Amino acid sequence: KIPVSGKTIFLSVSKGIETRSLKRMSELIREELGKVKIAVLSGPTIAYETARGIPTTAVIASPEARINRYLQDVFMAPEFRVYTSLDTIGVELGGSLKNIIAIACGVSDGLGFGTNTKAALLARGLAEISRLGLTLGAQAKTFSGITGLGDLVTTCISPYSRNRKVGEELGRGKKIEEIIKHMRMIAEGIPTTKSAYKLAKKHKIDMPITHEVYLTLYKHKAPIEAVRDLMGRRKKEE
């Protein structure tokens, strides 16, 4: 057992929302470790690119500016630029929920759609993420930053994105059970979709893309039917 105290700083790099409790990773860490200082590191950091020293940015977030500055100094490097934020909720949610939209973008790729479709999914997906995030206490500006829009774009377009790849395989007609069976690493967007679906129902938040991804993953809805239902929704203002 690792000894901890009120001065211990625990940095979480996990992205996800627990499916039963619907808690963020930092909340679960708090339950397990008690009165430690908790910060999170998140952002568009595809591992393959980061390991190669390609210029990358990320955000460290905690409620304490002093801790943020300390960790910023620890992790800052010539090819790794670190920003700070006091919005732990927004940073965690942005890093988690974008994986759902990445699955949707992958479905679009698998179905052979183009950039028009992906642009729509990115824009409307960010709107869904923001709606849920604001309801849960996040700050709006976080979702237009590195851990919101930045991480969303990277995960939705990168050929190395596991979540986008899951969606692509779904779009090509594979069953989710078959996809999971042959995966070497977890795609966090699969369980996060269930968590976000539950949160949307709990708080009565309109999240149509998340809803259709959930039905595709957990109810075996045909991806093309999900697309038709999204496009056939009632008319509205943006």
C-alpha positions as semicolon CSV with decimal commas, in nm:
position;residue;x (nm);y (nm);z (nm)
1;K;0,000;0,000;0,000
2;I;0,134;0,341;-0,097
3;P;0,158;0,579;0,201
4;V;-0,035;0,900;0,141
5;S;-0,101;1,218;0,337
6;G;-0,277;1,548;0,293
7;K;0,032;1,676;0,111
8;T;0,048;1,390;-0,139
9;I;-0,030;1,493;-0,497
10;F;-0,202;1,227;-0,708
11;L;-0,212;1,295;-1,083
12;S;-0,483;1,114;-1,277
13;V;-0,436;1,046;-1,648
14;S;-0,745;0,822;-1,676
15;K;-1,033;0,919;-1,903
16;G;-1,379;0,786;-1,832
17;I;-1,693;0,789;-1,619
18;E;-1,767;0,488;-1,397
19;T;-2,076;0,313;-1,529
20;R;-2,243;0,231;-1,197
21;S;-2,173;0,535;-0,982
22;L;-2,147;0,777;-1,279
23;K;-1,850;0,937;-1,106
24;R;-1,543;1,089;-1,269
25;M;-1,203;0,932;-1,216
26;S;-1,088;1,198;-0,969
27;E;-1,399;1,135;-0,759
28;L;-1,323;0,763;-0,745
29;I;-0,962;0,834;-0,653
30;R;-1,084;1,060;-0,371
31;E;-1,299;0,779;-0,235
32;E;-1,005;0,537;-0,233
33;L;-0,722;0,763;-0,115
34;G;-0,897;1,017;0,103
35;K;-0,739;1,355;0,169
36;V;-0,476;1,366;-0,105
37;K;-0,429;1,650;-0,350
38;I;-0,577;1,537;-0,681
39;A;-0,499;1,682;-1,022
40;V;-0,575;1,557;-1,372
41;L;-0,372;1,562;-1,692
42;S;-0,567;1,557;-2,016
43;G;-0,555;1,674;-2,374
44;P;-0,498;1,569;-2,735
45;T;-0,207;1,338;-2,660
46;I;-0,208;1,045;-2,902
47;A;0,056;0,819;-2,743
48;Y;0,238;0,731;-3,066
49;E;0,286;1,096;-3,158
50;T;0,378;1,210;-2,808
51;A;0,640;0,935;-2,776
52;R;0,799;1,049;-3,102
53;G;0,848;1,400;-2,967
54;I;0,593;1,562;-3,197
55;P;0,482;1,902;-3,055
56;T;0,193;1,832;-2,818
57;T;-0,017;2,029;-2,571
58;A;-0,206;1,920;-2,261
59;V;-0,379;2,066;-1,956
60;I;-0,324;2,003;-1,586
61;A;-0,629;2,081;-1,375
62;S;-0,703;2,096;-1,005
63;P;-0,884;2,342;-0,776
64;E;-0,548;2,472;-0,647
65;A;-0,346;2,705;-0,870
66;R;-0,029;2,637;-0,669
67;I;-0,045;2,264;-0,742
68;N;-0,120;2,334;-1,107
69;R;0,187;2,555;-1,143
70;Y;0,407;2,298;-0,968
71;L;0,294;2,015;-1,197
72;Q;0,319;2,243;-1,499
73;D;0,688;2,294;-1,419
74;V;0,738;1,920;-1,374
75;F;0,588;1,818;-1,709
76;M;0,672;2,111;-1,935
77;A;0,923;2,020;-2,206
78;P;1,034;2,163;-2,541
79;E;0,793;1,935;-2,730
80;F;0,527;1,911;-2,456
81;R;0,354;2,236;-2,365
82;V;0,135;2,224;-2,055
83;Y;-0,142;2,469;-1,968
84;T;-0,329;2,489;-1,636
85;S;-0,695;2,506;-1,543
86;L;-0,902;2,526;-1,226
87;D;-1,190;2,346;-1,400
88;T;-1,126;1,984;-1,308
89;I;-1,482;1,883;-1,396
90;G;-1,467;2,028;-1,746
91;V;-1,123;1,890;-1,822
92;E;-1,223;1,539;-1,714
93;L;-1,556;1,545;-1,896
94;G;-1,403;1,679;-2,216
95;G;-1,146;1,401;-2,214
96;S;-1,410;1,136;-2,149
97;L;-1,708;1,238;-2,360
98;K;-1,511;1,307;-2,678
99;N;-1,458;0,931;-2,711
100;I;-1,830;0,887;-2,776
101;I;-1,821;1,133;-3,063
102;A;-1,506;0,962;-3,193
103;I;-1,701;0,636;-3,218
104;A;-1,970;0,821;-3,415
105;C;-1,706;0,968;-3,648
106;G;-1,562;0,622;-3,696
107;V;-1,905;0,491;-3,793
108;S;-1,919;0,770;-4,050
109;D;-1,582;0,660;-4,188
110;G;-1,691;0,297;-4,199
111;L;-2,006;0,386;-4,389
112;G;-1,800;0,575;-4,644
113;F;-1,927;0,923;-4,562
114;G;-1,714;1,233;-4,610
115;T;-1,597;1,548;-4,438
116;N;-1,942;1,710;-4,436
117;T;-2,070;1,437;-4,208
118;K;-1,766;1,445;-3,982
119;A;-1,788;1,824;-3,949
120;A;-2,151;1,791;-3,841
121;L;-2,064;1,526;-3,584
122;L;-1,780;1,736;-3,444
123;A;-1,991;2,050;-3,414
124;R;-2,305;1,889;-3,279
125;G;-2,102;1,650;-3,066
126;L;-1,926;1,940;-2,897
127;A;-2,268;2,093;-2,829
128;E;-2,376;1,772;-2,652
129;I;-2,056;1,756;-2,449
130;S;-2,100;2,118;-2,343
131;R;-2,464;2,073;-2,242
132;L;-2,385;1,783;-2,014
133;G;-2,069;1,946;-1,884
134;L;-2,238;2,271;-1,787
135;T;-2,513;2,079;-1,609
136;L;-2,250;1,891;-1,407
137;G;-2,067;2,207;-1,304
138;A;-1,803;2,262;-1,572
139;Q;-1,706;2,598;-1,720
140;A;-1,815;2,674;-2,077
141;K;-1,474;2,801;-2,191
142;T;-1,312;2,466;-2,114
143;F;-1,496;2,299;-2,400
144;S;-1,358;2,540;-2,659
145;G;-1,003;2,475;-2,540
146;I;-0,741;2,204;-2,563
147;T;-0,924;1,943;-2,354
148;G;-1,256;2,015;-2,523
149;L;-1,242;2,097;-2,892
150;G;-0,873;2,007;-2,922
151;D;-0,903;1,657;-2,780
152;L;-1,230;1,602;-2,967
153;V;-1,079;1,683;-3,306
154;T;-0,769;1,472;-3,249
155;T;-0,961;1,165;-3,137
156;C;-1,212;1,192;-3,420
157;I;-0,959;1,223;-3,704
158;S;-0,651;1,034;-3,589
159;P;-0,579;0,698;-3,755
160;Y;-0,437;0,591;-3,416
161;S;-0,760;0,658;-3,225
162;R;-0,895;0,334;-3,078
163;N;-1,242;0,478;-3,032
164;R;-1,265;0,604;-3,389
165;K;-1,147;0,261;-3,505
166;V;-1,424;0,089;-3,307
167;G;-1,680;0,306;-3,483
168;E;-1,522;0,241;-3,821
169;E;-1,549;-0,134;-3,771
170;L;-1,913;-0,094;-3,665
171;G;-1,980;0,108;-3,979
172;R;-1,832;-0,170;-4,189
173;G;-2,078;-0,416;-4,042
174;K;-1,889;-0,589;-3,762
175;K;-2,063;-0,666;-3,433
176;I;-1,934;-0,494;-3,120
177;E;-1,864;-0,828;-2,951
178;E;-1,635;-0,929;-3,237
179;I;-1,458;-0,593;-3,231
180;I;-1,392;-0,609;-2,856
181;K;-1,270;-0,969;-2,883
182;H;-0,990;-0,869;-3,119
183;M;-0,886;-0,547;-2,943
184;R;-0,549;-0,539;-2,770
185;M;-0,625;-0,219;-2,577
186;I;-0,947;-0,087;-2,428
187;A;-1,156;0,175;-2,607
188;E;-1,281;0,394;-2,322
189;G;-1,566;0,530;-2,531
190;I;-1,761;0,204;-2,507
191;P;-1,833;0,215;-2,131
192;T;-1,834;0,596;-2,132
193;T;-2,123;0,589;-2,378
194;K;-2,331;0,395;-2,127
195;S;-2,238;0,638;-1,848
196;A;-2,320;0,945;-2,056
197;Y;-2,648;0,790;-2,169
198;K;-2,746;0,737;-1,805
199;L;-2,640;1,091;-1,708
200;A;-2,837;1,240;-1,996
201;K;-3,150;1,054;-1,887
202;K;-3,094;1,145;-1,522
203;H;-3,058;1,516;-1,594
204;K;-3,299;1,525;-1,891
205;I;-3,033;1,652;-2,134
206;D;-3,074;1,621;-2,510
207;M;-2,778;1,419;-2,641
208;P;-2,897;1,263;-2,969
209;I;-2,557;1,149;-3,099
210;T;-2,476;0,984;-2,767
211;H;-2,821;0,824;-2,770
212;E;-2,767;0,669;-3,114
213;V;-2,414;0,552;-3,032
214;Y;-2,555;0,386;-2,719
215;L;-2,823;0,205;-2,922
216;T;-2,564;0,094;-3,176
217;L;-2,324;-0,039;-2,911
218;Y;-2,567;-0,189;-2,662
219;K;-2,888;-0,260;-2,856
220;H;-2,732;-0,366;-3,188
221;K;-2,904;-0,093;-3,386
222;A;-2,779;-0,081;-3,743
223;P;-2,545;0,217;-3,790
224;I;-2,721;0,333;-4,106
225;E;-3,051;0,339;-3,915
226;A;-2,889;0,552;-3,645
227;V;-2,777;0,797;-3,914
228;R;-3,127;0,813;-4,063
229;D;-3,280;0,879;-3,723
230;L;-3,030;1,157;-3,648
231;M;-3,093;1,323;-3,983
232;G;-3,469;1,281;-3,949
233;R;-3,505;1,457;-3,614
234;R;-3,750;1,746;-3,586
235;K;-3,648;2,081;-3,730
236;K;-3,485;2,328;-3,487
237;E;-3,256;2,626;-3,457
238;E;-2,888;2,558;-3,407
